[in-house]
């Protein structure tokens, strides 16, 4: 197999940035999900996530509940910044440049909790927040993770146990076990993640993607980026073979001398939600044949621990705390461990 595509996402849930090479650190690709938008509910405003009216709360924004985030494109520049472009179908396109690594000394620190995993973040300057608020039509703030990381909970961690089995069966007990390692939001442990949902990497195969294509009408092809992958592989023997992978080894292209062999430990399946139905051209959730989630529901609910969600892709972590090997499109990939059974998610 070979790597055919690499992606990073500076701001969580906005559109992807394609890469040709990337540093595979233990915390994910550089700049991947280091920022997140948070909605500010000043009054009784409707929350699509809570399905109710809330007051005086902050709400993490994800494309699942805010499909309009798909109208923001991102591009990493060569001067230490990245450019966010808002491109709605019915309004003027406009852009904003943001530092990839803002100085946090003068930024307001705040508590952030994503999927019950806590950390500290930094509220970006008002001109940045005002730009996003104007684009979206409601008050939001952009939060930067800075040097902080979030603990990996449940049995997602590569240290959770053999074959993905958990040593802890709940988010609460896993969180309790990591509290001594949380110092001012900096996770001092072997594994720490950004604002990515639950793991440092998401790996998918083009063979599984072609199976999704076969479920669509009129020769429509599924946009791979709707699955929000970091690493896309081609050359698997069959679709969904990756369900059973325990780890993969990435061997650098022989034309490069700047990299070592990289191992990605794959710990759990990725359960899918309505985010894969979002129409990226309109920023709205698709219906009818665009309801890819419903099509996968028929036969891809194969994780007993996540029985209501169809499975597509595997979560993973780069082996070794200090590992920062360079990987690239075209690198050869082999399966270094295969599980006898599919892993079972335990939250």
XYZ file of C-alpha atoms in Angstrom:
347
model
C 0.000 0.000 0.000
C 0.982 3.638 -0.336
C -0.032 6.965 1.128
C -2.060 8.835 -1.480
C -3.331 11.809 0.550
C -2.452 13.667 3.745
C -4.603 16.294 5.452
C -4.469 18.682 8.385
C -7.133 21.005 9.798
C -5.786 24.088 11.666
C -9.277 25.047 12.885
C -11.432 22.097 13.883
C -14.401 21.388 11.563
C -13.364 23.850 8.872
C -12.238 22.567 5.465
C -9.017 20.585 5.118
C -5.502 21.594 4.087
C -3.918 18.970 1.779
C -0.257 18.156 2.434
C 2.478 16.400 0.495
C 4.676 15.821 3.555
C 4.027 16.032 7.281
C 5.744 15.441 10.611
C 4.049 12.535 12.374
C 4.439 13.525 16.020
C 2.803 11.739 18.934
C 0.241 14.571 19.151
C -0.763 14.541 15.473
C 0.343 16.566 12.470
C 1.686 20.084 13.141
C -1.164 22.619 13.380
C -3.857 19.919 13.243
C -6.915 21.071 15.192
C -4.943 23.553 17.276
C -7.879 25.982 17.082
C -11.614 25.566 17.682
C -14.600 27.869 17.289
C -16.909 28.265 20.280
C -20.377 29.778 20.097
C -21.254 32.335 22.744
C -24.896 32.117 23.865
C -25.607 35.479 25.501
C -29.376 35.103 25.590
C -31.887 32.333 24.979
C -30.599 31.283 21.591
C -31.282 27.920 19.990
C -28.525 25.335 20.243
C -28.619 22.635 17.552
C -26.491 20.416 19.737
C -28.643 20.674 22.857
C -31.927 20.773 20.913
C -33.095 23.432 23.335
C -32.711 27.045 24.314
C -29.720 27.848 26.479
C -28.512 31.013 28.183
C -25.081 32.212 29.129
C -23.208 29.156 27.849
C -20.265 28.419 25.602
C -20.714 25.692 23.015
C -17.972 23.886 21.123
C -18.730 24.136 17.416
C -18.391 21.091 15.179
C -19.506 20.508 11.618
C -21.952 17.882 12.888
C -24.150 20.556 14.456
C -22.941 23.567 12.475
C -22.720 22.458 8.817
C -22.142 26.089 7.798
C -18.542 25.624 8.958
C -17.973 23.802 5.666
C -18.057 27.200 3.935
C -14.702 28.148 5.518
C -11.610 27.111 3.561
C -8.101 27.021 5.058
C -4.647 27.353 3.570
C -1.255 27.279 5.315
C 0.973 30.136 4.149
C 4.759 30.301 3.995
C 5.104 33.155 6.493
C 3.944 31.440 9.699
C 0.277 32.201 9.109
C -2.744 30.452 7.668
C -5.543 32.029 5.673
C -9.213 31.337 6.360
C -11.587 32.143 3.514
C -15.348 32.348 3.980
C -17.009 31.402 0.696
C -20.816 31.333 1.056
C -22.907 30.734 -2.102
C -24.923 33.931 -1.718
C -22.437 36.454 -0.315
C -19.066 37.983 -1.042
C -15.984 35.896 -0.325
C -13.610 37.311 2.270
C -10.444 36.145 3.987
C -8.512 36.497 7.247
C -4.877 35.689 8.056
C -4.129 34.137 11.453
C -0.812 33.270 13.083
C -0.239 29.531 13.231
C 1.400 29.911 16.637
C 0.079 33.043 18.371
C 1.888 34.436 21.396
C -0.307 33.440 24.352
C 1.148 35.743 27.023
C -1.461 38.446 26.392
C -4.398 36.163 25.552
C -7.161 35.339 28.022
C -6.813 31.773 29.330
C -9.957 29.685 29.638
C -11.109 26.163 30.466
C -12.122 23.998 27.529
C -13.746 20.568 27.672
C -14.228 18.527 24.505
C -15.845 15.078 24.712
C -15.328 15.176 28.492
C -11.579 15.642 27.999
C -10.430 18.884 29.720
C -7.659 21.310 28.902
C -6.804 25.012 28.868
C -7.108 27.257 25.837
C -6.605 30.889 24.891
C -9.236 33.261 23.559
C -8.024 34.901 20.355
C -8.073 38.733 19.944
C -11.379 40.490 19.452
C -10.748 41.392 15.810
C -10.419 37.700 14.985
C -13.568 36.773 16.904
C -15.494 39.661 15.348
C -14.554 38.486 11.828
C -15.924 34.986 12.432
C -19.010 36.376 14.179
C -19.768 38.602 11.204
C -19.376 35.694 8.792
C -21.630 33.402 10.807
C -24.226 35.914 11.961
C -23.935 35.091 15.663
C -21.323 35.559 18.381
C -18.396 33.169 18.401
C -14.845 33.106 19.688
C -11.798 31.346 18.291
C -9.839 29.428 20.935
C -6.186 28.442 20.527
C -4.827 25.347 22.273
C -1.264 26.657 22.549
C 1.173 24.262 24.268
C -1.636 22.393 26.016
C -2.970 18.936 25.200
C -6.028 16.888 26.122
C -5.881 13.445 27.782
C -7.059 10.487 25.702
C -10.013 8.849 27.432
C -11.778 5.497 27.351
C -9.926 2.737 25.496
C -8.678 4.960 22.659
C -5.160 5.193 24.055
C -2.576 2.754 22.666
C -1.725 2.020 26.314
C -5.298 0.994 27.209
C -4.698 -2.717 26.797
C -4.145 -5.505 24.330
C -6.258 -5.662 21.177
C -7.958 -2.408 22.105
C -9.476 -3.792 25.282
C -9.845 -1.201 28.000
C -8.318 -1.248 31.431
C -11.025 1.267 32.323
C -14.615 0.972 31.174
C -15.802 4.549 31.445
C -14.883 8.103 30.570
C -15.150 8.963 34.280
C -12.738 6.349 35.597
C -10.287 7.075 32.795
C -10.477 10.782 33.522
C -9.941 10.190 37.226
C -6.816 8.209 36.457
C -5.339 11.078 34.448
C -6.069 13.941 36.841
C -2.593 13.847 38.489
C -1.077 14.312 35.034
C -3.055 17.463 34.245
C -1.002 20.511 35.156
C -2.518 23.856 34.081
C -4.017 22.131 31.044
C -0.738 20.553 29.965
C -1.191 16.801 29.790
C 2.002 15.247 31.150
C 1.643 11.716 29.869
C 2.572 9.436 27.025
C -0.401 10.428 24.913
C -1.996 13.848 24.513
C -4.171 15.206 21.719
C -5.281 18.518 20.260
C -8.894 19.502 19.537
C -9.168 16.379 17.376
C -12.154 14.410 18.661
C -10.519 11.431 20.358
C -7.200 10.504 18.715
C -4.143 11.989 17.029
C -4.766 10.425 13.603
C -7.572 9.068 11.465
C -6.591 6.557 8.780
C -8.856 5.461 5.905
C -8.414 3.538 2.653
C -9.452 4.362 -0.881
C -10.791 0.824 -1.265
C -13.372 1.494 1.458
C -14.113 4.864 -0.125
C -14.884 3.125 -3.446
C -17.420 0.956 -1.602
C -19.163 4.150 -0.500
C -19.119 5.343 -4.131
C -20.895 2.140 -5.178
C -23.809 3.051 -2.912
C -24.356 6.426 -4.595
C -26.359 7.083 -7.742
C -25.313 8.246 -11.212
C -21.606 7.614 -10.774
C -21.309 10.116 -7.917
C -18.043 9.839 -5.985
C -17.826 10.514 -2.290
C -15.645 13.454 -1.264
C -12.935 11.841 0.843
C -12.500 14.977 2.950
C -16.020 14.589 4.384
C -14.581 11.716 6.400
C -12.021 14.166 7.866
C -8.989 11.849 7.492
C -5.356 12.612 8.213
C -3.890 9.716 6.237
C -5.445 8.094 3.137
C -4.019 4.798 1.864
C -4.429 2.919 -1.392
C -3.645 -0.717 -2.163
C -5.624 -2.643 0.474
C -6.763 -6.050 -0.721
C -10.417 -5.287 -0.034
C -12.746 -2.647 1.391
C -12.860 -2.338 5.187
C -9.820 -4.532 5.643
C -8.585 -1.825 8.003
C -11.268 -2.774 10.563
C -8.828 -5.425 11.775
C -5.548 -3.526 11.603
C -3.689 -3.097 14.884
C -0.832 -1.019 13.470
C 0.710 0.113 10.205
C 4.333 0.852 9.348
C 5.204 3.723 7.015
C 8.465 3.360 5.110
C 9.928 6.550 3.604
C 10.240 6.895 -0.126
C 13.761 5.908 -1.209
C 14.273 9.323 -2.797
C 14.157 10.930 0.678
C 16.880 10.705 3.300
C 15.192 12.858 5.947
C 12.892 10.295 7.480
C 12.748 7.094 9.497
C 10.264 4.263 9.600
C 7.060 5.405 11.330
C 4.609 3.151 13.133
C 1.001 4.201 13.660
C -0.791 2.168 16.312
C -4.483 1.824 15.406
C -6.631 1.490 18.501
C -10.316 1.927 17.677
C -12.929 2.213 14.951
C -14.329 5.574 13.915
C -18.091 5.763 14.367
C -19.707 8.123 11.886
C -22.362 10.819 12.272
C -24.351 13.187 10.049
C -21.252 15.274 9.333
C -20.560 13.037 6.292
C -23.868 14.237 4.804
C -22.901 17.922 4.721
C -23.011 19.589 1.299
C -19.749 21.544 1.145
C -21.067 23.903 -1.541
C -24.082 25.086 0.481
C -23.045 24.499 4.098
C -26.230 22.516 4.713
C -26.922 18.898 5.583
C -27.767 16.888 2.480
C -30.851 14.710 2.074
C -31.970 11.953 -0.277
C -29.034 10.346 -2.056
C -26.754 12.692 -0.138
C -27.664 10.824 3.057
C -24.503 8.730 3.032
C -24.865 7.988 6.733
C -28.152 6.147 6.140
C -26.603 4.075 3.357
C -23.763 2.973 5.629
C -26.186 2.166 8.439
C -27.373 -0.893 6.516
C -24.269 -3.009 7.059
C -21.486 -0.964 8.675
C -22.707 -0.912 12.282
C -20.033 -3.449 13.170
C -18.667 -2.132 16.488
C -20.580 -3.608 19.419
C -19.412 -0.777 21.629
C -20.725 1.875 19.232
C -23.683 -0.023 17.840
C -25.694 2.920 16.511
C -22.920 4.379 14.335
C -21.596 2.964 11.058
C -17.837 2.431 11.054
C -15.462 4.019 8.558
C -11.748 4.360 9.298
C -9.448 3.725 12.262
C -8.146 6.039 14.975
C -4.425 5.936 15.658
C -1.340 7.296 17.385
C 2.275 7.618 16.286
C 4.320 5.202 18.353
C 6.793 6.796 20.740
C 6.446 10.047 22.675
C 9.326 11.848 20.998
C 8.818 10.412 17.528
C 8.676 13.136 14.890
C 9.299 11.263 11.671
C 8.504 12.808 8.309
C 5.961 10.967 6.183
C 4.933 11.836 2.638
C 2.511 11.060 -0.155
C 3.956 8.074 -2.000
C 5.473 6.406 1.063
C 5.020 2.650 1.240
C 2.792 1.280 3.988
C 2.552 -2.230 5.406
C 0.272 -3.723 8.039
C 2.516 -4.595 10.993
C -0.201 -6.001 13.255
C -3.604 -7.556 12.566
C -6.261 -8.172 15.203
C -8.248 -11.429 15.158
C -11.435 -9.531 15.920
C -12.636 -5.976 15.500
C -11.851 -3.790 18.476
C -14.772 -2.730 20.661
C -15.138 0.871 21.735
C -15.728 1.455 25.421
C -16.557 4.993 26.368
